[in-house]
Amino acid sequence: MKPVVTIEYCPRCGWMLRAAYMAQELLTTFTDDVHGVLIQPSEVNGRYNIRVDDVKIFDRKEEGRFPEIKELKQLVRDKVNPEKSLGHSDKSKPLH
Amino acid sequence: MKPVVTIEYCPRCGWMLRAAYMAQELLTTFTDDVHGVLIQPSEVNGRYNIRVDDVKIFDRKEEGRFPEIKELKQLVRDKVNPEKSLGHSDKSKPLH
């Protein structure tokens, strides 16, 4: 089965809309590469984790920030379809 | 484990935003009642199904329409937390 991307968010922190936005970005880009995106309310306060199947690819607590979308897509791409080009956003250089 | 609600949508039909909207409605109402909401691109054209774990609770093909949100919440509630009141929207009478 194709991988499931899970976005686990803290509902008490008001992060549901953010999680849903990121889910839509991932579903737009990885429609054919994933089984689906699971949006999961966390029981742990302050948690915002993103996993591909059981592998955590981003943890807000560890990073001290939320992921950028470009970064998130690269992290997911590396797990679900490493050959896939993300087009113009797939540069490693900063934008400035 | 708490139940997973799955919204399986046809991406070629342009129904991703609709699925994401319904996911957000369900996450708002059933934050503590579900494990999460899985948004799943379908490989079948024209499909728009909603499941609670493995039990299908709505099928666009069978109904010939999309679910109303009120109706959808009642269907999910009946599976995940039958005692839960949905408040003012939880009437069985039509609105006219």
Coordinates of N, CA, C and O in Angstrom, one line a residue, chain B residues 3-77:
Chain B
P3 N -12.0 5.6 16.4 CA -12.2 5.3 15.0 C -11.6 6.4 14.1 O -11.4 7.5 14.5
V4 N -11.3 5.9 12.9 CA -10.8 6.8 11.8 C -11.9 7.1 10.8 O -12.5 6.1 10.4
V5 N -12.1 8.3 10.5 CA -13.1 8.7 9.5 C -12.3 8.9 8.2 O -11.3 9.6 8.2
T6 N -12.7 8.2 7.2 CA -12.0 8.3 5.9 C -12.9 8.9 4.9 O -14.1 8.5 4.7
I7 N -12.4 10.0 4.2 CA -13.1 10.6 3.1 C -12.4 10.3 1.8 O -11.2 10.8 1.7
E8 N -12.9 9.4 1.0 CA -12.3 9.0 -0.2 C -12.9 9.8 -1.4 O -14.1 9.7 -1.6
Y9 N -12.1 10.6 -2.1 CA -12.6 11.5 -3.1 C -11.9 11.3 -4.4 O -10.8 10.8 -4.5
C10 N -12.6 11.7 -5.5 CA -12.0 11.6 -6.8 C -11.2 12.8 -7.1 O -11.8 13.9 -7.3
P11 N -9.9 12.7 -7.2 CA -9.1 14.0 -7.4 C -9.3 14.5 -8.8 O -9.2 15.7 -9.0
R12 N -9.6 13.6 -9.8 CA -9.7 14.1 -11.2 C -11.1 14.8 -11.3 O -11.3 15.6 -12.3
C13 N -12.0 14.7 -10.4 CA -13.2 15.4 -10.4 C -13.1 16.8 -9.7 O -14.1 17.5 -9.7
G14 N -12.0 17.0 -9.1 CA -11.8 18.3 -8.4 C -12.5 18.4 -7.1 O -12.9 19.5 -6.6
W15 N -12.5 17.3 -6.4 CA -13.3 17.2 -5.1 C -12.4 17.3 -3.9 O -12.8 17.0 -2.8
M16 N -11.1 17.6 -4.1 CA -10.2 17.6 -2.9 C -10.6 18.7 -1.9 O -10.6 18.5 -0.7
L17 N -10.9 19.9 -2.4 CA -11.3 21.0 -1.5 C -12.6 20.6 -0.7 O -12.7 21.0 0.5
R18 N -13.5 20.0 -1.4 CA -14.7 19.6 -0.7 C -14.4 18.6 0.4 O -14.9 18.7 1.5
A19 N -13.5 17.6 0.1 CA -13.2 16.6 1.1 C -12.5 17.2 2.3 O -12.7 16.9 3.4
A20 N -11.6 18.2 2.0 CA -10.8 18.9 3.0 C -11.8 19.7 3.9 O -11.6 19.8 5.1
Y21 N -12.7 20.3 3.3 CA -13.7 21.1 4.0 C -14.5 20.2 5.0 O -14.6 20.5 6.2
M22 N -15.0 19.1 4.5 CA -15.7 18.2 5.3 C -14.8 17.6 6.4 O -15.3 17.4 7.6
A23 N -13.6 17.3 6.1 CA -12.7 16.9 7.2 C -12.6 17.9 8.3 O -12.6 17.5 9.5
Q24 N -12.5 19.2 7.9 CA -12.4 20.2 9.0 C -13.6 20.3 9.8 O -13.6 20.6 11.0
E25 N -14.8 20.2 9.1 CA -16.0 20.2 9.9 C -16.0 19.1 10.9 O -16.4 19.3 12.1
L26 N -15.6 17.9 10.5 CA -15.7 16.7 11.4 C -14.6 16.8 12.5 O -14.9 16.5 13.6
L27 N -13.5 17.4 12.2 CA -12.4 17.6 13.2 C -12.9 18.6 14.2 O -12.5 18.5 15.4
T28 N -13.6 19.6 13.8 CA -14.1 20.6 14.7 C -15.1 20.0 15.7 O -15.0 20.2 16.9
T29 N -16.0 19.2 15.1 CA -17.1 18.6 16.0 C -16.6 17.4 16.8 O -17.1 17.2 17.9
F30 N -15.8 16.6 16.2 CA -15.5 15.3 16.8 C -14.0 15.2 17.3 O -13.4 14.1 17.3
T31 N -13.4 16.3 17.7 CA -12.0 16.4 18.1 C -11.6 15.2 19.0 O -10.6 14.6 18.8
D32 N -12.5 15.0 20.0 CA -12.1 14.0 21.1 C -12.7 12.7 20.8 O -12.5 11.7 21.6
D33 N -13.5 12.5 19.7 CA -14.2 11.3 19.5 C -13.5 10.4 18.4 O -13.9 9.2 18.3
V34 N -12.6 11.0 17.6 CA -12.0 10.2 16.5 C -10.5 10.2 16.7 O -9.9 11.1 17.3
H35 N -9.9 9.2 16.1 CA -8.4 9.2 16.0 C -8.0 10.2 15.1 O -6.9 10.9 15.3
G36 N -8.7 10.4 14.0 CA -8.4 11.4 13.0 C -9.2 11.2 11.8 O -10.1 10.3 11.7
V37 N -9.0 12.1 10.8 CA -9.8 12.1 9.5 C -8.7 11.9 8.4 O -7.8 12.6 8.3
L38 N -8.9 10.8 7.7 CA -8.0 10.5 6.5 C -8.7 10.9 5.2 O -9.8 10.6 4.9
I39 N -7.9 11.8 4.5 CA -8.4 12.3 3.2 C -7.6 11.5 2.2 O -6.4 11.5 2.1
Q40 N -8.4 10.7 1.4 CA -7.8 9.7 0.5 C -8.2 9.9 -0.9 O -9.4 9.8 -1.3
P41 N -7.2 10.2 -1.8 CA -7.5 10.3 -3.2 C -7.9 9.0 -3.7 O -7.3 8.0 -3.5
S42 N -9.0 8.9 -4.5 CA -9.5 7.7 -5.0 C -8.9 7.3 -6.3 O -8.5 8.2 -7.1
E43 N -8.7 6.1 -6.6 CA -8.3 5.7 -7.9 C -9.5 5.4 -8.8 O -9.3 5.1 -10.0
V44 N -10.7 5.5 -8.3 CA -11.9 5.3 -9.0 C -12.5 6.6 -9.4 O -12.8 7.4 -8.5
N45 N -12.8 6.8 -10.7 CA -13.4 8.1 -11.1 C -14.8 8.2 -10.5 O -15.6 7.3 -10.5
G46 N -15.1 9.4 -10.1 CA -16.4 9.7 -9.6 C -16.8 9.3 -8.2 O -17.9 9.4 -7.7
R47 N -15.8 8.7 -7.5 CA -16.1 8.2 -6.2 C -16.0 9.3 -5.1 O -15.1 10.1 -5.1
Y48 N -17.0 9.3 -4.2 CA -16.9 10.1 -3.0 C -17.6 9.3 -1.9 O -18.9 9.4 -1.8
N49 N -16.8 8.6 -1.2 CA -17.3 7.7 -0.1 C -16.8 8.2 1.2 O -15.7 8.8 1.3
I50 N -17.6 8.0 2.3 CA -17.1 8.3 3.6 C -17.3 7.1 4.5 O -18.4 6.4 4.4
R51 N -16.2 6.8 5.2 CA -16.3 5.5 6.0 C -15.9 5.9 7.5 O -15.1 6.8 7.7
V52 N -16.4 5.1 8.4 CA -15.9 5.2 9.8 C -15.3 3.8 10.0 O -16.0 2.8 10.0
D53 N -14.0 3.8 10.2 CA -13.2 2.6 10.1 C -13.6 1.9 8.8 O -13.4 2.5 7.8
D54 N -14.0 0.6 8.9 CA -14.3 -0.1 7.6 C -15.8 0.0 7.2 O -16.2 -0.6 6.2
V55 N -16.6 0.8 7.9 CA -18.0 0.8 7.6 C -18.3 2.1 6.8 O -18.1 3.2 7.2
K56 N -18.9 1.8 5.6 CA -19.2 2.9 4.7 C -20.5 3.6 5.3 O -21.5 2.9 5.5
I57 N -20.5 4.9 5.4 CA -21.7 5.6 5.9 C -22.3 6.5 4.9 O -23.4 7.0 5.0
F58 N -21.5 6.8 3.8 CA -22.1 7.6 2.7 C -21.4 7.2 1.4 O -20.2 7.1 1.4
D59 N -22.2 7.1 0.4 CA -21.6 6.8 -1.0 C -22.3 7.6 -2.0 O -23.5 7.5 -2.2
R60 N -21.6 8.5 -2.6 CA -22.2 9.4 -3.5 C -22.9 8.7 -4.7 O -24.0 9.1 -5.2
K61 N -22.3 7.6 -5.1 CA -22.9 6.8 -6.2 C -24.3 6.3 -5.9 O -25.2 6.3 -6.7
E62 N -24.4 5.8 -4.6 CA -25.6 5.2 -4.2 C -26.7 6.3 -3.9 O -27.9 6.1 -4.2
E63 N -26.2 7.5 -3.4 CA -27.2 8.5 -3.0 C -27.5 9.5 -4.2 O -28.5 10.2 -4.1
G64 N -26.6 9.5 -5.2 CA -26.8 10.4 -6.3 C -26.6 11.9 -5.9 O -27.0 12.8 -6.6
R65 N -25.9 12.1 -4.8 CA -25.6 13.5 -4.3 C -24.5 13.4 -3.3 O -24.1 12.4 -2.8
F66 N -24.0 14.6 -2.9 CA -23.1 14.7 -1.8 C -23.9 14.8 -0.5 O -25.0 15.3 -0.5
P67 N -23.2 14.5 0.6 CA -23.9 14.6 1.9 C -24.0 16.1 2.3 O -23.1 16.9 2.0
E68 N -25.1 16.5 3.0 CA -25.1 17.7 3.7 C -24.3 17.6 5.0 O -24.1 16.5 5.5
I69 N -23.7 18.7 5.4 CA -22.8 18.6 6.6 C -23.6 18.2 7.8 O -23.1 17.3 8.6
K70 N -24.8 18.7 8.0 CA -25.6 18.3 9.2 C -25.9 16.8 9.2 O -25.7 16.1 10.2
E71 N -26.2 16.3 8.0 CA -26.5 14.9 7.8 C -25.2 14.1 8.1 O -25.2 13.0 8.8
L72 N -24.1 14.5 7.5 CA -22.8 13.8 7.7 C -22.4 13.7 9.2 O -22.0 12.7 9.7
K73 N -22.6 14.8 9.9 CA -22.3 14.8 11.3 C -23.1 13.8 12.1 O -22.7 13.2 13.0
Q74 N -24.4 13.8 11.7 CA -25.3 12.8 12.4 C -24.8 11.4 12.1 O -24.8 10.5 13.0
L75 N -24.5 11.1 10.8 CA -24.0 9.7 10.5 C -22.7 9.4 11.2 O -22.6 8.2 11.7
V76 N -21.8 10.3 11.3 CA -20.6 10.1 12.0 C -20.8 9.9 13.5 O -20.3 9.0 14.2
R77 N -21.6 10.8 14.1 CA -22.0 10.8 15.5 C -22.6 9.4 15.9 O -22.2 8.8 16.9

